[in-house]
Amino acid sequence: MLAVTRAGKRLVAVGERGTVLLSDDSGLSWQQAQVPVQVTLTAVRFANARTGWAVGHMGVVLRSEDAGATWLKQMDGLQAAALLLQAAQQSGDEKAIANAQRTVEEGADKPFFDLEFSNDQRVYVVGAYGLMLSTADGGKTWAPLSPRLPNPKNLHLYGVRASGNTLLLAGEQGLLLRSTDGGASFTALESPYKGSFFGLLHSPEAVWVAYGLRGTAYRSKDAGTRWEPLETGVPMAVGAGMALPHGDFVLMSQAGDTLVGHNDSASLRRIAAQDPVPVSGVTQAEDGHLIVASLRGMHRLPPLPAP
């Protein structure tokens, strides 16, 4: 299992072979949803208690309107490649046309790694080789944003988060990109790190956190203009993170360590894993327990201890 989120009170988790699991008892038990694909699903997010999206390999984008019980395929890699080629042809840029034509010829082999929404109609998806698309009508139509990105090496995009009209992207080789106009244009940010970032989170207190290889985590209070390091105290990659309601946030290492941070502190409180698992996703259940998606399935961890 690779990702988990909340849809109202329900937990929704996604993973390999098109698996989507649902829990209505805070992760004590799970049931399989109806899914129209069998490819690996890498990310899932809900805009409200009923409407959400999942993305994954082969350029698949799925939408649910019933809290994850059933899913409809909205896009795949072939459609995404065709949209990229159409945009390149309209631009007249010969290099872009050649790159887009190659993407079409390679087929539906480009995975999406993350997604974000501004509301239940505007959604952004990002993935391998700088792939990024958006929809403003709930997924009926999609527009490629990749040509707008200052990403000449076509580095992988692993994370995207939004706050209002501000979008931050994070990826390979310390790549950090920002849009302040809802994706109409992007600028490259000066990165504090040259290794890969695996994800982003945005807290209700307007703090952004980027995390990745070798226990790396950085915090920004100005939407990415300046970054300061967070002291994780772990040597392995940080593979998952989530914002908490009152300004705190949680990061989890791929060895299962829980790292609790606060907007006003550069140090993180480490809770060592009692049963180490390679964590790939985390959320908090209604009863306060941490729910972890991992390469060894779903795990239910105790609530965070008081500071």
PDB file of C-alpha atoms in Angstrom:
ATOM      1  CA  MET A   1       0.000   0.000   0.000  1.00  0.00           C
ATOM      2  CA  LEU A   2       1.387   3.382  -1.032  1.00  0.00           C
ATOM      3  CA  ALA A   3      -0.925   6.170   0.187  1.00  0.00           C
ATOM      4  CA  VAL A   4      -3.805   6.829   2.579  1.00  0.00           C
ATOM      5  CA  THR A   5      -6.131   9.770   3.226  1.00  0.00           C
ATOM      6  CA  ARG A   6      -9.434  10.751   4.829  1.00  0.00           C
ATOM      7  CA  ALA A   7     -12.773  11.122   3.052  1.00  0.00           C
ATOM      8  CA  GLY A   8     -14.812  12.603   5.856  1.00  0.00           C
ATOM      9  CA  LYS A   9     -14.722   9.947   8.579  1.00  0.00           C
ATOM     10  CA  ARG A  10     -13.743   7.205   6.125  1.00  0.00           C
ATOM     11  CA  LEU A  11     -10.155   6.135   5.450  1.00  0.00           C
ATOM     12  CA  VAL A  12      -9.179   5.454   1.830  1.00  0.00           C
ATOM     13  CA  ALA A  13      -5.882   3.743   0.958  1.00  0.00           C
ATOM     14  CA  VAL A  14      -4.380   2.862  -2.432  1.00  0.00           C
ATOM     15  CA  GLY A  15      -1.546   0.648  -3.608  1.00  0.00           C
ATOM     16  CA  GLU A  16      -0.338  -1.995  -6.016  1.00  0.00           C
ATOM     17  CA  ARG A  17      -2.506  -3.761  -8.617  1.00  0.00           C
ATOM     18  CA  GLY A  18      -5.234  -1.143  -8.446  1.00  0.00           C
ATOM     19  CA  THR A  19      -5.982  -1.893  -4.810  1.00  0.00           C
ATOM     20  CA  VAL A  20      -8.224   0.622  -3.028  1.00  0.00           C
ATOM     21  CA  LEU A  21      -9.113  -0.186   0.587  1.00  0.00           C
ATOM     22  CA  LEU A  22     -11.802   1.499   2.699  1.00  0.00           C
ATOM     23  CA  SER A  23     -12.223   1.631   6.470  1.00  0.00           C
ATOM     24  CA  ASP A  24     -15.153   3.067   8.402  1.00  0.00           C
ATOM     25  CA  ASP A  25     -13.826   2.088  11.843  1.00  0.00           C
ATOM     26  CA  SER A  26     -10.577   4.090  12.025  1.00  0.00           C
ATOM     27  CA  GLY A  27      -8.467   1.376  10.423  1.00  0.00           C
ATOM     28  CA  LEU A  28      -9.553  -1.621  12.511  1.00  0.00           C
ATOM     29  CA  SER A  29     -10.937  -3.357   9.411  1.00  0.00           C
ATOM     30  CA  TRP A  30     -10.786  -2.779   5.643  1.00  0.00           C
ATOM     31  CA  GLN A  31     -12.801  -3.656   2.572  1.00  0.00           C
ATOM     32  CA  GLN A  32     -11.954  -3.515  -1.129  1.00  0.00           C
ATOM     33  CA  ALA A  33     -13.503  -0.820  -3.335  1.00  0.00           C
ATOM     34  CA  GLN A  34     -14.648  -1.245  -6.946  1.00  0.00           C
ATOM     35  CA  VAL A  35     -11.773  -0.101  -9.181  1.00  0.00           C
ATOM     36  CA  PRO A  36     -11.649  -0.153 -13.010  1.00  0.00           C
ATOM     37  CA  VAL A  37      -7.850  -0.635 -13.305  1.00  0.00           C
ATOM     38  CA  GLN A  38      -5.186  -3.046 -12.074  1.00  0.00           C
ATOM     39  CA  VAL A  39      -2.167  -0.719 -12.202  1.00  0.00           C
ATOM     40  CA  THR A  40      -0.268   0.530  -9.169  1.00  0.00           C
ATOM     41  CA  LEU A  41      -1.930   3.557  -7.574  1.00  0.00           C
ATOM     42  CA  THR A  42       0.498   5.975  -5.922  1.00  0.00           C
ATOM     43  CA  ALA A  43      -1.553   8.812  -4.397  1.00  0.00           C
ATOM     44  CA  VAL A  44      -5.092   9.592  -3.242  1.00  0.00           C
ATOM     45  CA  ARG A  45      -6.726  12.789  -1.974  1.00  0.00           C
ATOM     46  CA  PHE A  46     -10.295  13.960  -1.305  1.00  0.00           C
ATOM     47  CA  ALA A  47     -11.590  17.498  -1.758  1.00  0.00           C
ATOM     48  CA  ASN A  48     -14.528  16.759   0.557  1.00  0.00           C
ATOM     49  CA  ALA A  49     -16.197  13.774   2.200  1.00  0.00           C
ATOM     50  CA  ARG A  50     -17.341  12.300  -1.124  1.00  0.00           C
ATOM     51  CA  THR A  51     -15.275  13.645  -4.037  1.00  0.00           C
ATOM     52  CA  GLY A  52     -11.693  12.512  -4.513  1.00  0.00           C
ATOM     53  CA  TRP A  53      -9.037  11.393  -6.981  1.00  0.00           C
ATOM     54  CA  ALA A  54      -6.366   8.726  -7.182  1.00  0.00           C
ATOM     55  CA  VAL A  55      -3.431   8.590  -9.603  1.00  0.00           C
ATOM     56  CA  GLY A  56      -0.845   6.015 -10.542  1.00  0.00           C
ATOM     57  CA  HIS A  57       1.120   4.115 -13.140  1.00  0.00           C
ATOM     58  CA  MET A  58       0.304   4.163 -16.852  1.00  0.00           C
ATOM     59  CA  GLY A  59      -0.811   7.782 -16.417  1.00  0.00           C
ATOM     60  CA  VAL A  60      -4.040   6.723 -14.744  1.00  0.00           C
ATOM     61  CA  VAL A  61      -6.313   9.286 -13.067  1.00  0.00           C
ATOM     62  CA  LEU A  62      -9.408   8.022 -11.213  1.00  0.00           C
ATOM     63  CA  ARG A  63     -12.291   9.969  -9.639  1.00  0.00           C
ATOM     64  CA  SER A  64     -14.745   8.890  -6.951  1.00  0.00           C
ATOM     65  CA  GLU A  65     -17.963  10.659  -6.006  1.00  0.00           C
ATOM     66  CA  ASP A  66     -19.067   8.251  -3.262  1.00  0.00           C
ATOM     67  CA  ALA A  67     -16.231   8.447  -0.707  1.00  0.00           C
ATOM     68  CA  GLY A  68     -14.101   5.907  -2.541  1.00  0.00           C
ATOM     69  CA  ALA A  69     -16.612   3.068  -2.884  1.00  0.00           C
ATOM     70  CA  THR A  70     -16.514   3.188  -6.705  1.00  0.00           C
ATOM     71  CA  TRP A  71     -14.115   4.840  -9.153  1.00  0.00           C
ATOM     72  CA  LEU A  72     -14.250   6.130 -12.730  1.00  0.00           C
ATOM     73  CA  LYS A  73     -11.186   6.390 -14.946  1.00  0.00           C
ATOM     74  CA  GLN A  74     -10.831   9.949 -16.230  1.00  0.00           C
ATOM     75  CA  MET A  75      -7.475   9.758 -17.989  1.00  0.00           C
ATOM     76  CA  ASP A  76      -4.610   7.431 -18.879  1.00  0.00           C
ATOM     77  CA  GLY A  77      -1.101   7.856 -20.240  1.00  0.00           C
ATOM     78  CA  LEU A  78      -2.142   7.671 -23.889  1.00  0.00           C
ATOM     79  CA  GLN A  79      -4.594  10.534 -23.431  1.00  0.00           C
ATOM     80  CA  ALA A  80      -2.030  12.543 -21.457  1.00  0.00           C
ATOM     81  CA  ALA A  81       0.572  12.068 -24.202  1.00  0.00           C
ATOM     82  CA  ALA A  82      -1.906  13.169 -26.865  1.00  0.00           C
ATOM     83  CA  LEU A  83      -2.674  16.334 -24.879  1.00  0.00           C
ATOM     84  CA  LEU A  84       1.048  17.109 -24.586  1.00  0.00           C
ATOM     85  CA  LEU A  85       1.517  16.678 -28.335  1.00  0.00           C
ATOM     86  CA  GLN A  86      -1.468  18.901 -29.105  1.00  0.00           C
ATOM     87  CA  ALA A  87      -0.119  21.652 -26.842  1.00  0.00           C
ATOM     88  CA  ALA A  88       3.351  21.386 -28.406  1.00  0.00           C
ATOM     89  CA  GLN A  89       1.954  21.608 -31.930  1.00  0.00           C
ATOM     90  CA  GLN A  90      -0.028  24.711 -30.996  1.00  0.00           C
ATOM     91  CA  SER A  91       3.127  26.334 -29.592  1.00  0.00           C
ATOM     92  CA  GLY A  92       5.116  25.725 -32.788  1.00  0.00           C
ATOM     93  CA  ASP A  93       8.209  24.830 -30.733  1.00  0.00           C
ATOM     94  CA  GLU A  94      10.002  22.153 -32.772  1.00  0.00           C
ATOM     95  CA  LYS A  95      11.913  20.759 -29.795  1.00  0.00           C
ATOM     96  CA  ALA A  96       8.724  20.520 -27.748  1.00  0.00           C
ATOM     97  CA  ILE A  97       6.938  18.829 -30.662  1.00  0.00           C
ATOM     98  CA  ALA A  98       9.733  16.263 -30.998  1.00  0.00           C
ATOM     99  CA  ASN A  99       9.690  15.531 -27.251  1.00  0.00           C
ATOM    100  CA  ALA A 100       5.899  15.218 -27.214  1.00  0.00           C
ATOM    101  CA  GLN A 101       5.929  12.959 -30.282  1.00  0.00           C
ATOM    102  CA  ARG A 102       8.444  10.700 -28.528  1.00  0.00           C
ATOM    103  CA  THR A 103       6.160  10.570 -25.484  1.00  0.00           C
ATOM    104  CA  VAL A 104       3.270   9.465 -27.713  1.00  0.00           C
ATOM    105  CA  GLU A 105       5.427   6.774 -29.325  1.00  0.00           C
ATOM    106  CA  GLU A 106       6.581   5.466 -25.929  1.00  0.00           C
ATOM    107  CA  GLY A 107       2.967   4.798 -24.943  1.00  0.00           C
ATOM    108  CA  ALA A 108       1.234   4.908 -21.568  1.00  0.00           C
ATOM    109  CA  ASP A 109       4.327   4.255 -19.457  1.00  0.00           C
ATOM    110  CA  LYS A 110       4.604   7.501 -17.445  1.00  0.00           C
ATOM    111  CA  PRO A 111       3.353   7.269 -13.844  1.00  0.00           C
ATOM    112  CA  PHE A 112       1.775  10.030 -11.817  1.00  0.00           C
ATOM    113  CA  PHE A 113       3.194  10.350  -8.297  1.00  0.00           C
ATOM    114  CA  ASP A 114       1.030  12.952  -6.574  1.00  0.00           C
ATOM    115  CA  LEU A 115      -2.049  15.147  -6.891  1.00  0.00           C
ATOM    116  CA  GLU A 116      -3.552  18.222  -5.288  1.00  0.00           C
ATOM    117  CA  PHE A 117      -6.784  20.185  -5.552  1.00  0.00           C
ATOM    118  CA  SER A 118      -7.874  23.780  -5.020  1.00  0.00           C
ATOM    119  CA  ASN A 119     -11.535  22.718  -4.867  1.00  0.00           C
ATOM    120  CA  ASP A 120     -13.671  19.841  -6.107  1.00  0.00           C
ATOM    121  CA  GLN A 121     -13.297  21.057  -9.700  1.00  0.00           C
ATOM    122  CA  ARG A 122      -9.657  22.211  -9.974  1.00  0.00           C
ATOM    123  CA  VAL A 123      -7.109  19.405  -9.624  1.00  0.00           C
ATOM    124  CA  TYR A 124      -3.399  19.114 -10.409  1.00  0.00           C
ATOM    125  CA  VAL A 125      -1.504  15.857 -11.101  1.00  0.00           C
ATOM    126  CA  VAL A 126       2.294  15.463 -11.357  1.00  0.00           C
ATOM    127  CA  GLY A 127       4.597  12.627 -12.266  1.00  0.00           C
ATOM    128  CA  ALA A 128       7.600  11.220 -14.081  1.00  0.00           C
ATOM    129  CA  TYR A 129       9.738  13.262 -16.483  1.00  0.00           C
ATOM    130  CA  GLY A 130       8.160  16.562 -15.466  1.00  0.00           C
ATOM    131  CA  LEU A 131       4.633  15.480 -16.334  1.00  0.00           C
ATOM    132  CA  MET A 132       1.946  17.843 -15.015  1.00  0.00           C
ATOM    133  CA  LEU A 133      -1.695  18.344 -16.008  1.00  0.00           C
ATOM    134  CA  SER A 134      -4.671  20.139 -14.505  1.00  0.00           C
ATOM    135  CA  THR A 135      -8.432  20.251 -14.781  1.00  0.00           C
ATOM    136  CA  ALA A 136     -10.816  23.074 -13.982  1.00  0.00           C
ATOM    137  CA  ASP A 137     -14.021  21.083 -14.492  1.00  0.00           C
ATOM    138  CA  GLY A 138     -13.617  18.120 -12.184  1.00  0.00           C
ATOM    139  CA  GLY A 139     -11.743  16.025 -14.711  1.00  0.00           C
ATOM    140  CA  LYS A 140     -14.000  16.271 -17.764  1.00  0.00           C
ATOM    141  CA  THR A 141     -11.143  17.958 -19.621  1.00  0.00           C
ATOM    142  CA  TRP A 142      -7.427  18.212 -18.841  1.00  0.00           C
ATOM    143  CA  ALA A 143      -4.731  20.687 -19.865  1.00  0.00           C
ATOM    144  CA  PRO A 144      -0.974  19.990 -19.859  1.00  0.00           C
ATOM    145  CA  LEU A 145       1.067  22.319 -17.661  1.00  0.00           C
ATOM    146  CA  SER A 146       4.448  20.665 -18.340  1.00  0.00           C
ATOM    147  CA  PRO A 147       5.387  23.198 -21.071  1.00  0.00           C
ATOM    148  CA  ARG A 148       5.060  26.005 -18.493  1.00  0.00           C
ATOM    149  CA  LEU A 149       7.556  24.474 -16.055  1.00  0.00           C
ATOM    150  CA  PRO A 150      11.191  25.696 -15.843  1.00  0.00           C
ATOM    151  CA  ASN A 151      12.362  22.068 -15.778  1.00  0.00           C
ATOM    152  CA  PRO A 152      14.727  21.680 -18.763  1.00  0.00           C
ATOM    153  CA  LYS A 153      15.989  18.267 -17.601  1.00  0.00           C
ATOM    154  CA  ASN A 154      12.425  16.932 -17.311  1.00  0.00           C
ATOM    155  CA  LEU A 155      13.126  15.855 -13.743  1.00  0.00           C
ATOM    156  CA  HIS A 156      10.526  13.718 -11.982  1.00  0.00           C
ATOM    157  CA  LEU A 157       7.915  15.611  -9.938  1.00  0.00           C
ATOM    158  CA  TYR A 158       7.157  13.787  -6.694  1.00  0.00           C
ATOM    159  CA  GLY A 159       5.071  16.318  -4.743  1.00  0.00           C
ATOM    160  CA  VAL A 160       2.546  19.114  -5.303  1.00  0.00           C
ATOM    161  CA  ARG A 161       0.654  21.203  -2.751  1.00  0.00           C
ATOM    162  CA  ALA A 162      -1.580  24.249  -3.108  1.00  0.00           C
ATOM    163  CA  SER A 163      -2.759  27.117  -0.955  1.00  0.00           C
ATOM    164  CA  GLY A 164      -5.089  29.493  -2.731  1.00  0.00           C
ATOM    165  CA  ASN A 165      -3.419  30.437  -6.018  1.00  0.00           C
ATOM    166  CA  THR A 166       0.022  29.354  -4.787  1.00  0.00           C
ATOM    167  CA  LEU A 167       1.363  25.989  -5.969  1.00  0.00           C
ATOM    168  CA  LEU A 168       4.631  24.377  -4.906  1.00  0.00           C
ATOM    169  CA  LEU A 169       6.194  21.431  -6.735  1.00  0.00           C
ATOM    170  CA  ALA A 170       9.071  19.271  -5.488  1.00  0.00           C
ATOM    171  CA  GLY A 171      11.083  16.592  -7.240  1.00  0.00           C
ATOM    172  CA  GLU A 172      14.381  15.113  -8.277  1.00  0.00           C
ATOM    173  CA  GLN A 173      17.741  16.761  -7.611  1.00  0.00           C
ATOM    174  CA  GLY A 174      16.257  19.266  -5.187  1.00  0.00           C
ATOM    175  CA  LEU A 175      13.849  20.651  -7.773  1.00  0.00           C
ATOM    176  CA  LEU A 176      11.453  23.239  -6.320  1.00  0.00           C
ATOM    177  CA  LEU A 177       9.007  25.172  -8.510  1.00  0.00           C
ATOM    178  CA  ARG A 178       6.325  27.716  -7.611  1.00  0.00           C
ATOM    179  CA  SER A 179       3.268  29.270  -9.194  1.00  0.00           C
ATOM    180  CA  THR A 180       1.436  32.212  -7.646  1.00  0.00           C
ATOM    181  CA  ASP A 181      -1.298  32.371 -10.281  1.00  0.00           C
ATOM    182  CA  GLY A 182      -2.934  28.972 -10.024  1.00  0.00           C
ATOM    183  CA  GLY A 183      -0.621  27.285 -12.522  1.00  0.00           C
ATOM    184  CA  ALA A 184      -0.675  29.885 -15.304  1.00  0.00           C
ATOM    185  CA  SER A 185       3.090  30.367 -14.895  1.00  0.00           C
ATOM    186  CA  PHE A 186       5.927  28.906 -12.814  1.00  0.00           C
ATOM    187  CA  THR A 187       9.321  29.995 -11.544  1.00  0.00           C
ATOM    188  CA  ALA A 188      12.223  27.915 -10.267  1.00  0.00           C
ATOM    189  CA  LEU A 189      13.065  28.396  -6.587  1.00  0.00           C
ATOM    190  CA  GLU A 190      16.543  28.357  -5.125  1.00  0.00           C
ATOM    191  CA  SER A 191      16.819  24.943  -3.537  1.00  0.00           C
ATOM    192  CA  PRO A 192      18.583  24.246  -0.235  1.00  0.00           C
ATOM    193  CA  TYR A 193      19.231  20.619  -1.196  1.00  0.00           C
ATOM    194  CA  LYS A 194      20.519  18.750  -4.242  1.00  0.00           C
ATOM    195  CA  GLY A 195      19.023  15.355  -3.431  1.00  0.00           C
ATOM    196  CA  SER A 196      15.494  14.277  -4.260  1.00  0.00           C
ATOM    197  CA  PHE A 197      12.449  15.587  -2.433  1.00  0.00           C
ATOM    198  CA  PHE A 198       9.752  12.924  -2.115  1.00  0.00           C
ATOM    199  CA  GLY A 199       6.896  15.079  -0.883  1.00  0.00           C
ATOM    200  CA  LEU A 200       5.460  18.338   0.383  1.00  0.00           C
ATOM    201  CA  LEU A 201       3.006  19.330   3.055  1.00  0.00           C
ATOM    202  CA  HIS A 202       1.313  22.618   3.860  1.00  0.00           C
ATOM    203  CA  SER A 203       0.094  23.356   7.369  1.00  0.00           C
ATOM    204  CA  PRO A 204      -2.926  25.505   8.309  1.00  0.00           C
ATOM    205  CA  GLU A 205      -0.422  28.017   9.718  1.00  0.00           C
ATOM    206  CA  ALA A 206       0.960  28.706   6.208  1.00  0.00           C
ATOM    207  CA  VAL A 207       4.146  26.691   6.738  1.00  0.00           C
ATOM    208  CA  TRP A 208       5.455  24.523   3.909  1.00  0.00           C
ATOM    209  CA  VAL A 209       7.633  21.456   4.493  1.00  0.00           C
ATOM    210  CA  ALA A 210       9.616  19.593   1.829  1.00  0.00           C
ATOM    211  CA  TYR A 211      11.077  16.190   2.716  1.00  0.00           C
ATOM    212  CA  GLY A 212      13.117  13.483   1.037  1.00  0.00           C
ATOM    213  CA  LEU A 213      16.343  11.484   0.956  1.00  0.00           C
ATOM    214  CA  ARG A 214      18.602  10.793   3.943  1.00  0.00           C
ATOM    215  CA  GLY A 215      16.311  12.230   6.576  1.00  0.00           C
ATOM    216  CA  THR A 216      16.146  15.561   4.778  1.00  0.00           C
ATOM    217  CA  ALA A 217      13.409  18.045   5.631  1.00  0.00           C
ATOM    218  CA  TYR A 218      13.179  21.816   5.148  1.00  0.00           C
ATOM    219  CA  ARG A 219      10.607  24.373   6.257  1.00  0.00           C
ATOM    220  CA  SER A 220       9.505  27.603   4.572  1.00  0.00           C
ATOM    221  CA  LYS A 221       7.259  30.317   5.963  1.00  0.00           C
ATOM    222  CA  ASP A 222       7.175  32.384   2.768  1.00  0.00           C
ATOM    223  CA  ALA A 223       5.939  29.863   0.202  1.00  0.00           C
ATOM    224  CA  GLY A 224       9.396  28.647  -0.756  1.00  0.00           C
ATOM    225  CA  THR A 225      11.473  31.800  -1.093  1.00  0.00           C
ATOM    226  CA  ARG A 226      13.590  30.867   1.929  1.00  0.00           C
ATOM    227  CA  TRP A 227      14.061  27.440   3.494  1.00  0.00           C
ATOM    228  CA  GLU A 228      15.509  26.377   6.835  1.00  0.00           C
ATOM    229  CA  PRO A 229      16.574  22.825   7.715  1.00  0.00           C
ATOM    230  CA  LEU A 230      14.599  20.712  10.152  1.00  0.00           C
ATOM    231  CA  GLU A 231      16.505  18.439  12.496  1.00  0.00           C
ATOM    232  CA  THR A 232      15.009  15.018  11.844  1.00  0.00           C
ATOM    233  CA  GLY A 233      17.727  12.999  13.579  1.00  0.00           C
ATOM    234  CA  VAL A 234      17.239  10.056  11.208  1.00  0.00           C
ATOM    235  CA  PRO A 235      19.578   8.949   8.399  1.00  0.00           C
ATOM    236  CA  MET A 236      17.030   7.229   6.178  1.00  0.00           C
ATOM    237  CA  ALA A 237      14.600   8.809   3.732  1.00  0.00           C
ATOM    238  CA  VAL A 238      11.479  10.579   4.890  1.00  0.00           C
ATOM    239  CA  GLY A 239       8.738   9.048   2.786  1.00  0.00           C
ATOM    240  CA  ALA A 240       5.469  10.483   4.092  1.00  0.00           C
ATOM    241  CA  GLY A 241       4.073  13.529   5.852  1.00  0.00           C
ATOM    242  CA  MET A 242       0.839  15.159   6.938  1.00  0.00           C
ATOM    243  CA  ALA A 243      -0.282  18.440   8.473  1.00  0.00           C
ATOM    244  CA  LEU A 244      -2.188  18.372  11.760  1.00  0.00           C
ATOM    245  CA  PRO A 245      -5.090  20.744  12.559  1.00  0.00           C
ATOM    246  CA  HIS A 246      -3.366  23.010  15.092  1.00  0.00           C
ATOM    247  CA  GLY A 247      -0.084  23.858  13.419  1.00  0.00           C
ATOM    248  CA  ASP A 248       1.838  20.667  14.104  1.00  0.00           C
ATOM    249  CA  PHE A 249       2.862  18.247  11.387  1.00  0.00           C
ATOM    250  CA  VAL A 250       4.047  14.647  11.145  1.00  0.00           C
ATOM    251  CA  LEU A 251       6.820  13.182   9.030  1.00  0.00           C
ATOM    252  CA  MET A 252       7.548   9.464   8.832  1.00  0.00           C
ATOM    253  CA  SER A 253      10.798   7.829   7.843  1.00  0.00           C
ATOM    254  CA  GLN A 254      10.958   4.776   5.636  1.00  0.00           C
ATOM    255  CA  ALA A 255      12.046   2.856   8.736  1.00  0.00           C
ATOM    256  CA  GLY A 256       8.794   3.765  10.482  1.00  0.00           C
ATOM    257  CA  ASP A 257      10.053   6.525  12.801  1.00  0.00           C
ATOM    258  CA  THR A 258       7.421   9.166  13.589  1.00  0.00           C
ATOM    259  CA  LEU A 259       8.718  12.753  13.633  1.00  0.00           C
ATOM    260  CA  VAL A 260       6.432  15.406  15.120  1.00  0.00           C
ATOM    261  CA  GLY A 261       7.151  19.037  14.313  1.00  0.00           C
ATOM    262  CA  HIS A 262       5.743  22.442  15.148  1.00  0.00           C
ATOM    263  CA  ASN A 263       5.701  25.541  12.999  1.00  0.00           C
ATOM    264  CA  ASP A 264       7.850  27.490  15.481  1.00  0.00           C
ATOM    265  CA  SER A 265      10.587  24.890  16.101  1.00  0.00           C
ATOM    266  CA  ALA A 266      13.407  23.639  13.887  1.00  0.00           C
ATOM    267  CA  SER A 267      13.716  20.401  15.852  1.00  0.00           C
ATOM    268  CA  LEU A 268      11.410  17.423  15.528  1.00  0.00           C
ATOM    269  CA  ARG A 269      10.262  15.110  18.286  1.00  0.00           C
ATOM    270  CA  ARG A 270      11.141  11.523  17.321  1.00  0.00           C
ATOM    271  CA  ILE A 271       8.984   8.561  18.292  1.00  0.00           C
ATOM    272  CA  ALA A 272      10.925   5.399  17.489  1.00  0.00           C
ATOM    273  CA  ALA A 273       9.108   2.678  15.618  1.00  0.00           C
ATOM    274  CA  GLN A 274       8.145  -0.335  17.753  1.00  0.00           C
ATOM    275  CA  ASP A 275       7.404  -2.394  14.643  1.00  0.00           C
ATOM    276  CA  PRO A 276       9.517  -0.845  11.854  1.00  0.00           C
ATOM    277  CA  VAL A 277       7.833  -0.817   8.453  1.00  0.00           C
ATOM    278  CA  PRO A 278       8.780   1.036   5.229  1.00  0.00           C
ATOM    279  CA  VAL A 279       6.211   3.839   5.387  1.00  0.00           C
ATOM    280  CA  SER A 280       4.886   5.406   2.180  1.00  0.00           C
ATOM    281  CA  GLY A 281       1.773   7.236   3.414  1.00  0.00           C
ATOM    282  CA  VAL A 282       0.216   8.480   6.636  1.00  0.00           C
ATOM    283  CA  THR A 283      -2.996  10.108   7.869  1.00  0.00           C
ATOM    284  CA  GLN A 284      -4.850  10.462  11.155  1.00  0.00           C
ATOM    285  CA  ALA A 285      -8.053   8.550  11.843  1.00  0.00           C
ATOM    286  CA  GLU A 286     -11.095  10.108  13.490  1.00  0.00           C
ATOM    287  CA  ASP A 287     -10.156   8.494  16.807  1.00  0.00           C
ATOM    288  CA  GLY A 288      -6.652  10.030  16.723  1.00  0.00           C
ATOM    289  CA  HIS A 289      -4.699   6.916  15.727  1.00  0.00           C
ATOM    290  CA  LEU A 290      -2.100   7.283  12.981  1.00  0.00           C
ATOM    291  CA  ILE A 291      -2.911   5.153   9.942  1.00  0.00           C
ATOM    292  CA  VAL A 292       0.107   4.138   7.916  1.00  0.00           C
ATOM    293  CA  ALA A 293       0.323   2.778   4.379  1.00  0.00           C
ATOM    294  CA  SER A 294       3.440   0.695   3.913  1.00  0.00           C
ATOM    295  CA  LEU A 295       5.072  -1.916   1.726  1.00  0.00           C
ATOM    296  CA  ARG A 296       3.801  -4.403   4.316  1.00  0.00           C
ATOM    297  CA  GLY A 297       0.179  -3.300   4.133  1.00  0.00           C
ATOM    298  CA  MET A 298      -1.875  -1.046   6.390  1.00  0.00           C
ATOM    299  CA  HIS A 299      -0.900  -0.367  10.011  1.00  0.00           C
ATOM    300  CA  ARG A 300      -2.744   1.369  12.827  1.00  0.00           C
ATOM    301  CA  LEU A 301      -0.421   3.202  15.238  1.00  0.00           C
ATOM    302  CA  PRO A 302      -1.261   4.735  18.645  1.00  0.00           C
ATOM    303  CA  PRO A 303      -2.328   8.395  18.854  1.00  0.00           C
ATOM    304  CA  LEU A 304       0.477  10.911  19.185  1.00  0.00           C
ATOM    305  CA  PRO A 305       1.526  11.419  22.820  1.00  0.00           C
ATOM    306  CA  ALA A 306       1.054  14.841  24.374  1.00  0.00           C
ATOM    307  CA  PRO A 307       4.090  17.161  23.999  1.00  0.00           C
TER     308      PRO A 307
END
